[in-house]
Short mmCIF file of C-alpha atoms in Angstrom, two decimals:
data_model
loop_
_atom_site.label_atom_id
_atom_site.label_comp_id
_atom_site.label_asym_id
_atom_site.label_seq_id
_atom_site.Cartn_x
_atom_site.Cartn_y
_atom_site.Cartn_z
CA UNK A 1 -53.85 -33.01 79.31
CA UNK A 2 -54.48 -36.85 78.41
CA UNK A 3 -50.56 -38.03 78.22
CA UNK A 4 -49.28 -39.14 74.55
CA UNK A 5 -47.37 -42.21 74.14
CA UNK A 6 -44.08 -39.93 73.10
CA UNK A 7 -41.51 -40.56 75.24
CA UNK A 8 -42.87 -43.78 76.73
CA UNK A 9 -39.30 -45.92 76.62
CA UNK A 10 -41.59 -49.21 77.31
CA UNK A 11 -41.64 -52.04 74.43
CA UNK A 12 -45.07 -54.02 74.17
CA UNK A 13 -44.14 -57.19 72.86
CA UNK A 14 -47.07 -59.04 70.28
CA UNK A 15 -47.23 -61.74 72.79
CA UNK A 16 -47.94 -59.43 75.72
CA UNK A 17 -50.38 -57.68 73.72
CA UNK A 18 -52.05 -61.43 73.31
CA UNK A 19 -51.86 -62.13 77.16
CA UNK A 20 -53.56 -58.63 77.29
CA UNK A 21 -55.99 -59.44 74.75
CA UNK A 22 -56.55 -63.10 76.11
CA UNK A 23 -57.48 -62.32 79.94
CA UNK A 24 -59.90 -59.69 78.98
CA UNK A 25 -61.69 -61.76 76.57
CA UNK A 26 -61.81 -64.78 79.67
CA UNK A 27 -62.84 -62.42 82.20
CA UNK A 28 -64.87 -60.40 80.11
CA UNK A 29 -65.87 -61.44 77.16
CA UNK A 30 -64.83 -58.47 75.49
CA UNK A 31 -62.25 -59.43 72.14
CA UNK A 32 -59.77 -57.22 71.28
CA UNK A 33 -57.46 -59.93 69.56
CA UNK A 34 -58.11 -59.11 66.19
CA UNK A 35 -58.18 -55.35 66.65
CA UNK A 36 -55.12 -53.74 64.40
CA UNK A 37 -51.90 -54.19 66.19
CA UNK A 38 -50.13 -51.20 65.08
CA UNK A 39 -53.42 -48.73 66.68
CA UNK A 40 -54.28 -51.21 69.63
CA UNK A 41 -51.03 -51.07 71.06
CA UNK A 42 -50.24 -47.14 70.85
CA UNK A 43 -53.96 -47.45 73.25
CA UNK A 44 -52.57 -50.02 75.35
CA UNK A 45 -49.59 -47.51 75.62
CA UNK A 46 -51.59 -44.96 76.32
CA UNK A 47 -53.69 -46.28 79.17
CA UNK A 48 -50.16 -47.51 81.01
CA UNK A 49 -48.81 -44.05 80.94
CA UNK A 50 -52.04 -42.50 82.14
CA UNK A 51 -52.11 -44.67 85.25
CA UNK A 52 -48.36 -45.00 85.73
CA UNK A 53 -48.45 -49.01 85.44
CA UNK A 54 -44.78 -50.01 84.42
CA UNK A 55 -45.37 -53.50 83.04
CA UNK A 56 -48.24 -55.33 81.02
CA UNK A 57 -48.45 -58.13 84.29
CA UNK A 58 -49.31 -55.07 86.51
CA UNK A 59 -51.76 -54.22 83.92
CA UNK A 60 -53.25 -57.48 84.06
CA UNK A 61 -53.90 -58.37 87.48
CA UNK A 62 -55.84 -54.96 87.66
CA UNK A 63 -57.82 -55.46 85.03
CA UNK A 64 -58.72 -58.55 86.06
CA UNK A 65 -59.51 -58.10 89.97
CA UNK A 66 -61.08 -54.36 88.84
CA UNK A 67 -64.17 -54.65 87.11
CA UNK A 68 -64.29 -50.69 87.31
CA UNK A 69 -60.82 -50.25 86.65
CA UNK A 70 -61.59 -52.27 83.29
CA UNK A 71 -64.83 -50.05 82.70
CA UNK A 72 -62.06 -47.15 82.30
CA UNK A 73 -59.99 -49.39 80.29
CA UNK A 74 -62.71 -50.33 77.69
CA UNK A 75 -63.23 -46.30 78.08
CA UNK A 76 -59.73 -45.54 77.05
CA UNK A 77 -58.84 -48.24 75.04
CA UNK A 78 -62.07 -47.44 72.43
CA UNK A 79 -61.62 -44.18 70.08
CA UNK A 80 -64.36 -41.76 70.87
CA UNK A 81 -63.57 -39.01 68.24
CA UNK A 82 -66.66 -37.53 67.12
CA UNK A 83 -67.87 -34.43 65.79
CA UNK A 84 -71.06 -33.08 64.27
CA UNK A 85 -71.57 -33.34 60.62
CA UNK A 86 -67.60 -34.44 60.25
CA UNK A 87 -67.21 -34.81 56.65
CA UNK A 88 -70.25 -32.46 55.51
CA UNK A 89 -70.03 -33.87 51.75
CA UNK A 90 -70.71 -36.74 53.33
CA UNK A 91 -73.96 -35.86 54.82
CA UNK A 92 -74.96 -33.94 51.72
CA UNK A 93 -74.09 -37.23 49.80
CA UNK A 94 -76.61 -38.47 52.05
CA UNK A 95 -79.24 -36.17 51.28
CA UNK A 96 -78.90 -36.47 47.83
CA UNK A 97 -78.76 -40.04 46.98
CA UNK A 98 -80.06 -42.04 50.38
CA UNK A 99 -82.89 -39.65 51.79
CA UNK A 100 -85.04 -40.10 48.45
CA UNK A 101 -84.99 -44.14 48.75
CA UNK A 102 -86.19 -43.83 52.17
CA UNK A 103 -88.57 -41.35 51.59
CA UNK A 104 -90.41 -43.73 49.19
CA UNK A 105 -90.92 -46.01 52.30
CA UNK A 106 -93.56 -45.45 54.80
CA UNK A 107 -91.21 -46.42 58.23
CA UNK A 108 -87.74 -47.42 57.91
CA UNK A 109 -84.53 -48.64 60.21
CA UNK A 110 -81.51 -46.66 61.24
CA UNK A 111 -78.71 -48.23 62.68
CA UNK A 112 -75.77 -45.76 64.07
CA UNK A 113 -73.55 -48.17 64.91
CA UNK A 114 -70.05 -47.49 66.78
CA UNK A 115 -72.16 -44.36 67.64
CA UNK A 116 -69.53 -42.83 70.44
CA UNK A 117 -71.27 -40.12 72.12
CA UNK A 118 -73.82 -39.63 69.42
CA UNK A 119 -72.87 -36.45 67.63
CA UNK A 120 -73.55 -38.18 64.12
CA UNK A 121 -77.03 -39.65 65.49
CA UNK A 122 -77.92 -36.18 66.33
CA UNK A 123 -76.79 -34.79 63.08
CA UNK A 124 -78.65 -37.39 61.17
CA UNK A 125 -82.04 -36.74 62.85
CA UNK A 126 -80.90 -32.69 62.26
CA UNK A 127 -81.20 -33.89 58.49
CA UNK A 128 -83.89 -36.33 58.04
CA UNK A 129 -86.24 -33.55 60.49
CA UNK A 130 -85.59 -30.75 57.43
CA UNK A 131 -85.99 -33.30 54.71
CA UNK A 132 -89.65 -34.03 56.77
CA UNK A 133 -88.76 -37.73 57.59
CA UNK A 134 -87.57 -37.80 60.91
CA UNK A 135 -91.00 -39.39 62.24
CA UNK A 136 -90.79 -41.93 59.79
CA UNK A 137 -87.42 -43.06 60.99
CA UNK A 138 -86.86 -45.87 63.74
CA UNK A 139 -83.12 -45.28 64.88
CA UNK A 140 -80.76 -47.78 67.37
CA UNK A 141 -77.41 -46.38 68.49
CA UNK A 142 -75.04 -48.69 69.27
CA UNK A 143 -71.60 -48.81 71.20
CA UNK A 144 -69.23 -51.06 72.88
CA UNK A 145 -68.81 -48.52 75.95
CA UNK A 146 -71.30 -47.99 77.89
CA UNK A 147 -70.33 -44.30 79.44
CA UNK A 148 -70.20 -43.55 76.25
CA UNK A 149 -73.97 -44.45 75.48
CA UNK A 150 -74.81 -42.58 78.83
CA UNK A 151 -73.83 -39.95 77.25
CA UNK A 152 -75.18 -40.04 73.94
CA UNK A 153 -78.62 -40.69 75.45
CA UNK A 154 -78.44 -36.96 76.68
CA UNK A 155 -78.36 -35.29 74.07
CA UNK A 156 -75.87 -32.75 75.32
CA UNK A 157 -72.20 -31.71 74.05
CA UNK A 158 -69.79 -29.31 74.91
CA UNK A 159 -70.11 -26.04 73.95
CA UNK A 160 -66.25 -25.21 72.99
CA UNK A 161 -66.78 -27.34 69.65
CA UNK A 162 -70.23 -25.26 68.33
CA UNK A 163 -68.23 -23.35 66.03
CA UNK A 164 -66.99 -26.08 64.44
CA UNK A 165 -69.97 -28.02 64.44
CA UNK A 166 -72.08 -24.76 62.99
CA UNK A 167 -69.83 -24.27 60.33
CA UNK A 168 -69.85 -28.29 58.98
CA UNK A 169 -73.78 -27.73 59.38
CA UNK A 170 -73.66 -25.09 57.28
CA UNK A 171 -71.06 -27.17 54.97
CA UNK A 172 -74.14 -29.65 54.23
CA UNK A 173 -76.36 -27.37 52.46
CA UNK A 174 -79.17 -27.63 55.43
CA UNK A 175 -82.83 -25.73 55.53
CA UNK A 176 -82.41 -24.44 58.90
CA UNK A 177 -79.70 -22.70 61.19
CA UNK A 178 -78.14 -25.49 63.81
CA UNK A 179 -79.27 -23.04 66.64
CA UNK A 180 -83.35 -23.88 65.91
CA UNK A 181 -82.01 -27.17 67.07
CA UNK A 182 -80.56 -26.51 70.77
CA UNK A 183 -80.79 -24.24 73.82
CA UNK A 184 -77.36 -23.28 75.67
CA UNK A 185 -77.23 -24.88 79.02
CA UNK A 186 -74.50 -24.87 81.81
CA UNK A 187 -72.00 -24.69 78.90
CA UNK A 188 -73.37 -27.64 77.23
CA UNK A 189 -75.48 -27.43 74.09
CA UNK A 190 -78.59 -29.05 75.04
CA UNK A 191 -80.62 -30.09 71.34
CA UNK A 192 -83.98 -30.56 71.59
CA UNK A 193 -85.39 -33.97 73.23
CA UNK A 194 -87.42 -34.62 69.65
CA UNK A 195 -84.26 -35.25 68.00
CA UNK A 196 -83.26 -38.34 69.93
CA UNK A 197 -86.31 -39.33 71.88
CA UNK A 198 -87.25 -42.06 69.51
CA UNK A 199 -83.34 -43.01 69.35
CA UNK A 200 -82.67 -46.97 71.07
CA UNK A 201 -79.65 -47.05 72.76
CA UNK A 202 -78.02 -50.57 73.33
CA UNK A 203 -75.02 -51.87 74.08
CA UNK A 204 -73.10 -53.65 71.46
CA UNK A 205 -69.92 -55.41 70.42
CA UNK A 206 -68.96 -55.53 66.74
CA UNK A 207 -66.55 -57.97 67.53
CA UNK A 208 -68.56 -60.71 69.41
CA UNK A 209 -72.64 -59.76 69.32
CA UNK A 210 -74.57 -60.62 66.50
CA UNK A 211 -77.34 -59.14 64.42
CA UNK A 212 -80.53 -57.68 66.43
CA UNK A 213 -82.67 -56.33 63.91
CA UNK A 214 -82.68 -55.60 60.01
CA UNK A 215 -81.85 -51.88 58.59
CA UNK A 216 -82.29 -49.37 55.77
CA UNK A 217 -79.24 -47.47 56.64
CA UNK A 218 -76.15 -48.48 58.61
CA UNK A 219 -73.37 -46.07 59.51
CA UNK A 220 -70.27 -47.81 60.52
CA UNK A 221 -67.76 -44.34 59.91
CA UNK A 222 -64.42 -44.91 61.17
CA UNK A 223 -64.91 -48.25 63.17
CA UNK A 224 -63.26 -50.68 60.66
CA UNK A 225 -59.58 -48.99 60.84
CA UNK A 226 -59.45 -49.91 64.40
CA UNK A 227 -59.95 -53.70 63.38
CA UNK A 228 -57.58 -56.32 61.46
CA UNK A 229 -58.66 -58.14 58.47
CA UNK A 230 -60.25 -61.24 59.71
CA UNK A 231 -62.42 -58.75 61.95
CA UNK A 232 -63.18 -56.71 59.45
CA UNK A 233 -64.74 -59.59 57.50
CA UNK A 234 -66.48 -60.99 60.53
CA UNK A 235 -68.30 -57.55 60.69
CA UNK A 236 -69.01 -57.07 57.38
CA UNK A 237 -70.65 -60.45 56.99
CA UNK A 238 -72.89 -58.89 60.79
CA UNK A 239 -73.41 -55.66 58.23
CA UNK A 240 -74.37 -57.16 55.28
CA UNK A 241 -76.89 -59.79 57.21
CA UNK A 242 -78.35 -56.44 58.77
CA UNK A 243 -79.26 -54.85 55.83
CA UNK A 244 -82.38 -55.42 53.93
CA UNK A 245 -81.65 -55.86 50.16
CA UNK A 246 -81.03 -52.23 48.76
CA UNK A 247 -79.97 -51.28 51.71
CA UNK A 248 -77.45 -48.53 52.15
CA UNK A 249 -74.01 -48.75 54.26
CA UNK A 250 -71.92 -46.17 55.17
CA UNK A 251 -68.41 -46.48 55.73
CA UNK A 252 -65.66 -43.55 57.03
CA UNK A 253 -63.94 -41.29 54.19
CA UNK A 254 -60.76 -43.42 53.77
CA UNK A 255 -62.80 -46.76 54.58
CA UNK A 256 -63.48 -49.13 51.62
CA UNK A 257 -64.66 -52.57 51.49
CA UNK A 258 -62.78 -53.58 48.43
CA UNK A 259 -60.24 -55.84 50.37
CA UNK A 260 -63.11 -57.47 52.72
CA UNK A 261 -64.78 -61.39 51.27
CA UNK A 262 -68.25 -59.99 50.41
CA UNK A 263 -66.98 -57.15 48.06
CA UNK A 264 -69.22 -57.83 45.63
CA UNK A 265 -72.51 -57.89 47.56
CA UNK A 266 -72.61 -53.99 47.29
CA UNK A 267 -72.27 -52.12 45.13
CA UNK A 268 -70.84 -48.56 45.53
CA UNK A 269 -73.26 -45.51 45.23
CA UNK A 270 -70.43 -42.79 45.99
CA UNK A 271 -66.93 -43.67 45.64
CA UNK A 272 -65.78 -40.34 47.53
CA UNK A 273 -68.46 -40.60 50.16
CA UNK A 274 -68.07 -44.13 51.09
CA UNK A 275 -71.47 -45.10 50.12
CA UNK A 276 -72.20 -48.47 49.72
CA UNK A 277 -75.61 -50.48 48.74
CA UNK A 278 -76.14 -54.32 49.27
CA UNK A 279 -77.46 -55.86 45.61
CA UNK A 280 -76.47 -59.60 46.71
CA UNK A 281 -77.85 -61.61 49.56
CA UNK B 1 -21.52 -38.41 39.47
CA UNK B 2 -23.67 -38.69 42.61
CA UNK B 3 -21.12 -37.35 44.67
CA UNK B 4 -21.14 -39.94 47.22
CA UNK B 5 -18.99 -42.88 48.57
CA UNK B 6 -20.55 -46.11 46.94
CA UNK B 7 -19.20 -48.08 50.47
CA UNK B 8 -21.39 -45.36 52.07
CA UNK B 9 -24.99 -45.99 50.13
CA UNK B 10 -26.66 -48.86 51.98
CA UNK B 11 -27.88 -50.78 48.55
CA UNK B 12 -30.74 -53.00 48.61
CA UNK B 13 -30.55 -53.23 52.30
CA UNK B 14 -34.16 -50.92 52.42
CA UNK B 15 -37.54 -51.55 52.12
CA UNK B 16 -39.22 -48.40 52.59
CA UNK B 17 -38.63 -44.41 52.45
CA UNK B 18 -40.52 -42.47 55.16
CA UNK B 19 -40.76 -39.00 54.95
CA UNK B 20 -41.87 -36.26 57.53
CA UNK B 21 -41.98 -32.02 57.60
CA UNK B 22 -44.57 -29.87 58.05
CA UNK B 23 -46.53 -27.87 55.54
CA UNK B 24 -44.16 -25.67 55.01
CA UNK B 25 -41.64 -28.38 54.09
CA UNK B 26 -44.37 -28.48 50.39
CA UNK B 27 -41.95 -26.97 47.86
CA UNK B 28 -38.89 -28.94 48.84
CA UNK B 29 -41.06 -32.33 48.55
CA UNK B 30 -42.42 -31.36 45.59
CA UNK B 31 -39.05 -30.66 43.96
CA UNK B 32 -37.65 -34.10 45.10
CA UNK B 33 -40.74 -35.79 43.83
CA UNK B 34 -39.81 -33.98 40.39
CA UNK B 35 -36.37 -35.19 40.15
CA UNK B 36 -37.12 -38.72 41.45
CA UNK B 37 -35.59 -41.30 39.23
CA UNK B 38 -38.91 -42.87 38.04
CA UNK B 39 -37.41 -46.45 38.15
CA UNK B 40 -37.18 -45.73 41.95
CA UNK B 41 -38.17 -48.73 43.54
CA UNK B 42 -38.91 -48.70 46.90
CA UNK B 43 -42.64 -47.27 48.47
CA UNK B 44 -42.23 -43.66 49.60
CA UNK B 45 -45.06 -42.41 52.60
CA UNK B 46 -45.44 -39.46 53.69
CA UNK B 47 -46.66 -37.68 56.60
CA UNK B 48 -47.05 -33.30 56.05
CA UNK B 49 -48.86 -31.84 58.45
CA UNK B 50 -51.62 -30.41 56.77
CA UNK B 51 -55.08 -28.71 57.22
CA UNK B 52 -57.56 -30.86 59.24
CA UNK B 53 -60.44 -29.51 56.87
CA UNK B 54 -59.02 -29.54 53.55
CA UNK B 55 -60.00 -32.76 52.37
CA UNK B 56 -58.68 -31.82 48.62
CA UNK B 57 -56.11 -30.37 46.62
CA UNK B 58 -53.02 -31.73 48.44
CA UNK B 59 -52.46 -34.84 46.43
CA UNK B 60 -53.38 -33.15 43.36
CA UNK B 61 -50.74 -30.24 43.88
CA UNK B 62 -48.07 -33.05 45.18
CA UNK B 63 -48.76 -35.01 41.85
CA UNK B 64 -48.30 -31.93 39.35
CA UNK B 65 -44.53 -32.07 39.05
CA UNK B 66 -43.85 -35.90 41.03
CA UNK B 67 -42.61 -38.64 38.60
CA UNK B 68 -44.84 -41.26 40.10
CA UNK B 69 -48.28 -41.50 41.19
CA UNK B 70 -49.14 -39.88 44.73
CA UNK B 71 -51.96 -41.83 46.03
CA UNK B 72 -53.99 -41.44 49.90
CA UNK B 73 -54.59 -44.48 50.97
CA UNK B 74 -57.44 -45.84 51.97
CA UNK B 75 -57.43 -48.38 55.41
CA UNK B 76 -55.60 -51.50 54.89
CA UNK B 77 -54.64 -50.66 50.74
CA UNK B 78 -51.62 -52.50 50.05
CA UNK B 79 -48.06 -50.95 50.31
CA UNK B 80 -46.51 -50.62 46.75
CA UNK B 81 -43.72 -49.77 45.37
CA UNK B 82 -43.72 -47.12 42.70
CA UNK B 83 -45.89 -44.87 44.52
CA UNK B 84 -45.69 -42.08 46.44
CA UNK B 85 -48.72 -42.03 49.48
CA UNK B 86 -49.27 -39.50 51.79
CA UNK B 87 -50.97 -39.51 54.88
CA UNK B 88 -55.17 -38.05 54.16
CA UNK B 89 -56.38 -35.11 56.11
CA UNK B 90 -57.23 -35.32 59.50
CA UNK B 91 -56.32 -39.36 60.22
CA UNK B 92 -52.69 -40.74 61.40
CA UNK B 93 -51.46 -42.70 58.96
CA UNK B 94 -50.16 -46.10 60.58
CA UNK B 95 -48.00 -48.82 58.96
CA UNK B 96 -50.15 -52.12 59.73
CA UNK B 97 -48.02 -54.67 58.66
CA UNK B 98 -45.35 -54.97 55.70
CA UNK B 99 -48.13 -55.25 53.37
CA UNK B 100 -50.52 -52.73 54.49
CA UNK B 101 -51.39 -49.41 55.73
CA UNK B 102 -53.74 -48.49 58.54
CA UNK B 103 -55.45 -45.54 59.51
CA UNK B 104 -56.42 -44.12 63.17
CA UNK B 105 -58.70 -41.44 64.21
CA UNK B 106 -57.37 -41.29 67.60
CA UNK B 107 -56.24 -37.68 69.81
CA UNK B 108 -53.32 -35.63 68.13
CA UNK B 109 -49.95 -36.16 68.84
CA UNK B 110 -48.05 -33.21 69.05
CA UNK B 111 -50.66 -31.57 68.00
CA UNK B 112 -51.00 -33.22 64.63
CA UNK B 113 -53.12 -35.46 62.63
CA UNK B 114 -51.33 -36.83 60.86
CA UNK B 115 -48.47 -37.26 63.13
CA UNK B 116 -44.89 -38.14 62.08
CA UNK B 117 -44.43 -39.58 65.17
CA UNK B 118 -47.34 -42.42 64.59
CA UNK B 119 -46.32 -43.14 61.03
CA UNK B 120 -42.35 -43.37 61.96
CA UNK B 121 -43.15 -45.61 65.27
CA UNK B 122 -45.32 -47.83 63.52
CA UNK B 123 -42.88 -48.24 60.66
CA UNK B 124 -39.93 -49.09 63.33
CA UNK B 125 -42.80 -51.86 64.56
CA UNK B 126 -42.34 -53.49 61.20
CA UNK B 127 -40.00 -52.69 58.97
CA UNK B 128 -36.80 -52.29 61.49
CA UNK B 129 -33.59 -51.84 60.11
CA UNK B 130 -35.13 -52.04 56.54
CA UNK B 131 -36.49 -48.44 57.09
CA UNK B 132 -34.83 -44.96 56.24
CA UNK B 133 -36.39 -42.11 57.32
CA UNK B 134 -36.26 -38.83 56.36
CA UNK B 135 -37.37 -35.38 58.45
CA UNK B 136 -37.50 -32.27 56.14
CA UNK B 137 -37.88 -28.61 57.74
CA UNK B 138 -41.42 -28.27 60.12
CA UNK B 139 -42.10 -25.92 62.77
CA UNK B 140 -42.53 -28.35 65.91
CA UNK B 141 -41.10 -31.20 67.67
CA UNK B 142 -43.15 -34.05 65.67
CA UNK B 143 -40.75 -36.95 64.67
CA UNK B 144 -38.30 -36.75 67.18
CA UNK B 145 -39.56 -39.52 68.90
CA UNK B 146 -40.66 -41.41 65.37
CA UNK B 147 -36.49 -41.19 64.53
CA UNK B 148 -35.56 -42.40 68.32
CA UNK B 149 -37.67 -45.49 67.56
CA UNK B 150 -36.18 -45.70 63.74
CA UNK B 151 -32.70 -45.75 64.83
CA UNK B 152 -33.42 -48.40 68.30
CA UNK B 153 -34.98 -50.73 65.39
CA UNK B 154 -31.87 -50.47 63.37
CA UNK B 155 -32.97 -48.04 60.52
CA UNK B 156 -31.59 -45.35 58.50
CA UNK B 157 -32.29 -41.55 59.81
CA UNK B 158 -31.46 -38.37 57.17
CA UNK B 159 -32.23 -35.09 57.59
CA UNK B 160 -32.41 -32.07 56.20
CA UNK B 161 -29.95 -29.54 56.83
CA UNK B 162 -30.75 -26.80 59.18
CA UNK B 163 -29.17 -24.01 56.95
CA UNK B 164 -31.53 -25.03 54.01
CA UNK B 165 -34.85 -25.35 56.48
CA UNK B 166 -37.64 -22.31 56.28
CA UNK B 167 -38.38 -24.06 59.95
CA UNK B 168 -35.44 -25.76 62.29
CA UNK B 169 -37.64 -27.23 65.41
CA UNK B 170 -38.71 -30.29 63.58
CA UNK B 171 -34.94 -31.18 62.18
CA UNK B 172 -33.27 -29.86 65.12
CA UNK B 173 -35.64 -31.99 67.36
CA UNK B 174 -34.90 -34.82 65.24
CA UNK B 175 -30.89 -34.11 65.38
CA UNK B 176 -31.12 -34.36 69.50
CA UNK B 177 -33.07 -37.66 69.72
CA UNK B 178 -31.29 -39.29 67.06
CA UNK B 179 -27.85 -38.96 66.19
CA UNK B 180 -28.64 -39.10 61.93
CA UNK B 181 -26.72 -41.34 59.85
CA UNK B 182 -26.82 -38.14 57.94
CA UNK B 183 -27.35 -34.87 57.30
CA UNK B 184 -27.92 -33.17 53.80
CA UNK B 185 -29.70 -30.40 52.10
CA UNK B 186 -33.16 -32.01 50.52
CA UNK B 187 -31.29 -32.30 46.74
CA UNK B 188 -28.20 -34.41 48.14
CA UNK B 189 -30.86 -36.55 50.20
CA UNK B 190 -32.66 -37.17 46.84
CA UNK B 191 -29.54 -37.55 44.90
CA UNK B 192 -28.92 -40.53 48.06
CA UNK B 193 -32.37 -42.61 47.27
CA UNK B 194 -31.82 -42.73 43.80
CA UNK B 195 -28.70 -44.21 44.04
CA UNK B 196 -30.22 -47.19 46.18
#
């Protein structure tokens, strides 16, 4: 069982969390100094109790003479909750009022990014495949982990969460039954290559790299409440460049962009879904 | 008329009313939420553990009878007084700063999300000793450690009393890590915020 941060006496102190924060981005180049404090530091809590490390100096000094002890930091310190078709309105929000914009185009760009271990990039190409647009469709993942990306690139999940993943597939009004779309393997289910075989996967850091390529379609579900204010305009301003005009953004159910600068470049095509489409340049 | 020693009500001294149970723990805040005083000043949050799934109808059945507005917030919406928020489906609810909320997708904690826990240790974080918290009747041991961290900031811990719970582990886990500054059944804990 991964430990909880109940009954972890330590304090974390803001200015250890900035020494953290600091020596990570030297060594590394990774920056988590504007992530939000209140969910950063419940992680940071988290990854000392896992490995028994009693003070944020010990913490450190292995971080910074451990480049694979930091891979599993980056690895624990990320979220990586992800399900298929979580939030099935959402997806049938999609459908509805994305899918027939695209469809009027003859190729168009995907972005998943944040993608985790790709359960939404395989539900999306589920969904665009039944709508007939899947070939039309060129998709990069993203992620700032790269185990993660490993193993999004295969394609394969465990099998304990396929009842809950059948029933938000059948939540989204779909053409098909999920189980046209994967083969039971070794306990894993194993979806069929076409799905992701056109699928880019690259690493990428929301909070330092830049824009790579212009899109139809972002997702961005449930990145932004990891990040503080000033972050979350820094990546809204790397969304909003990414988009073509009329593009669409997608944000998580209880994300809005109503406090971020650039509000009023998009415009909002579902209020409940999170649905968001860039009018301004 | 309130029943209760005015040296003994901690006036203007809070800034926020944090409130934890479990599903079961629905009528009681519901009832409170009817009888609020709707001048009631401070912001109220909420975390009831609740169906993962159920996206709807919570708020909507909280706001029938409640005085004031019961709102979900959305990541980093600003804290306000004069509403009540509760914690949406299936994401901890997290106090960012003393302005705003945040939200977290991250594992379960005591095998909740929302977890009292997260929104009662966060609060500690920031408000301190400006915080009262309140644990209502729930059926497992989330919010024990949210009061510990409460009370070693300095704030105010009630809760409800065991012979008026449907469900003792939550208050009775809270009664062991925290000594309370009190104990009360739910109507003399709302008679106690509208007198501040």
């Amino acid at each position: 069982m991964f430990p909880s941060y109940n009954d972890f006496e330590t304090e974390i102190e803001p200015e250890e969390l900035r020494k953290l924060t600091d020596a990570v981005l030297t060594k590394y180049g990774y920056d988590f100094g504007n992530y939000a404090q209140s969910s950063f530091k419940r992680r940071v809590i988290v990854v000392l109790r896992k490995h028994g490390i009693k003070s944020m100096d010990v913490l450190i000094q292995k971080i910074i003479h451990d480049p694979i002890f930091f891979e599993q930091f980056i690895h624990d310190i990320t979220v990586n909750t992800t399900e298929m078709f979580r939030d099935p309105t959402f997806f049938k929000a999609l459908k509805t009022l994305v899918f027939p914009v695209l469809n009027t185009r003859s190729e168009f760009n995907i972005w998943h990014s944040a993608c985790s271990t790709g359960e939404e990039v395989v539900s999306l190409a589920i969904l665009l495949k039944e709508e007939n647009l899947l070939h039309r469709a060129k998709v990069y993942a993203t992620d700032i982990n790269h185990s993660v990306l490993k193993k999004a690139e295969s394609g394969r999940f465990p099998l304990r969460n396929l009842d809950l993943y059948t029933q938000n597939y059948n939540n989204t009004d779909p053409k098909g039954k999920l189980s046209d779309y994967y083969k039971i393997v070794d306990n894993e289910i194993v979806f069929h290559r076409e799905l992701i075989e056109h699928v880019r996967f690259k690493h990428h850091d929301l909070a330092v790299d830049h824009q790579f390529f212009k899109f139809d379609l972002i997702l961005c579900r449930n990145v932004m409440i990891y990040f503080n204010q000033k972050l979350q305009n820094r990546v809204f301003e790397l969304l909003h460049a990414s988009l073509f005009l009329n593009g669409f953004l997608a944000l998580g159910a209880k994300e809005s962009l109503i406090w971020c600068k650039i509000a009023d470049k998009f415009e909002s095509v579902s209020d409940h879904e999170k649905i968001y489409k860039k009018v301004k340049l | 008329m309130h029943g209760f020693d005015e040296a003994n009500i901690k006036k203007n001294k809070f800034e926020i009313v944090v409130i934890g149970g479990s599903a079961g723990s629905f009528p009681v805040v519901s009832r409170m939420l009817e009888k609020l005083n709707p001048a009631f000043k401070l912001p109220i949050v909420m975390c009831l553990h609740r169906l993962k799934d159920k996206r709807e109808g919570f708020k909507e059945a909280l706001e029938i009878k409640s005085v004031l507005p019961v709102v979900e917030p959305n990541d980093k919406d600003l804290i306000e007084p004069g509403k009540v928020f509760i914690a949406p489906a299936n994401y901890h609810l997290l106090i960012e700063t003393k302005e705003r909320f945040g939200l977290a997708t991250t594992e379960l904690i005591q095998y909740s999300r929302p977890s009292i826990d997260v929104l009662f240790d966060s609060c500690a974080d920031v408000f301190m000793d400006k915080a009262l918290s309140i644990v209502l009747s729930g059926a497992n041991k989330d919010g024990a450690f949210g009061v510990k961290r409460i009370k070693k900031k300095g704030g105010f811990v009630m809760v409800q009393d065991l012979e008026e719970c449907s469900m003792t582990t939550m208050p009775e886990a809270a009664i062991n890590a925290a000594k309370p500054d009190m104990i009360l059944p739910s109507m003399k804990i709302l008679e106690y915020l509208n007198c501040l």
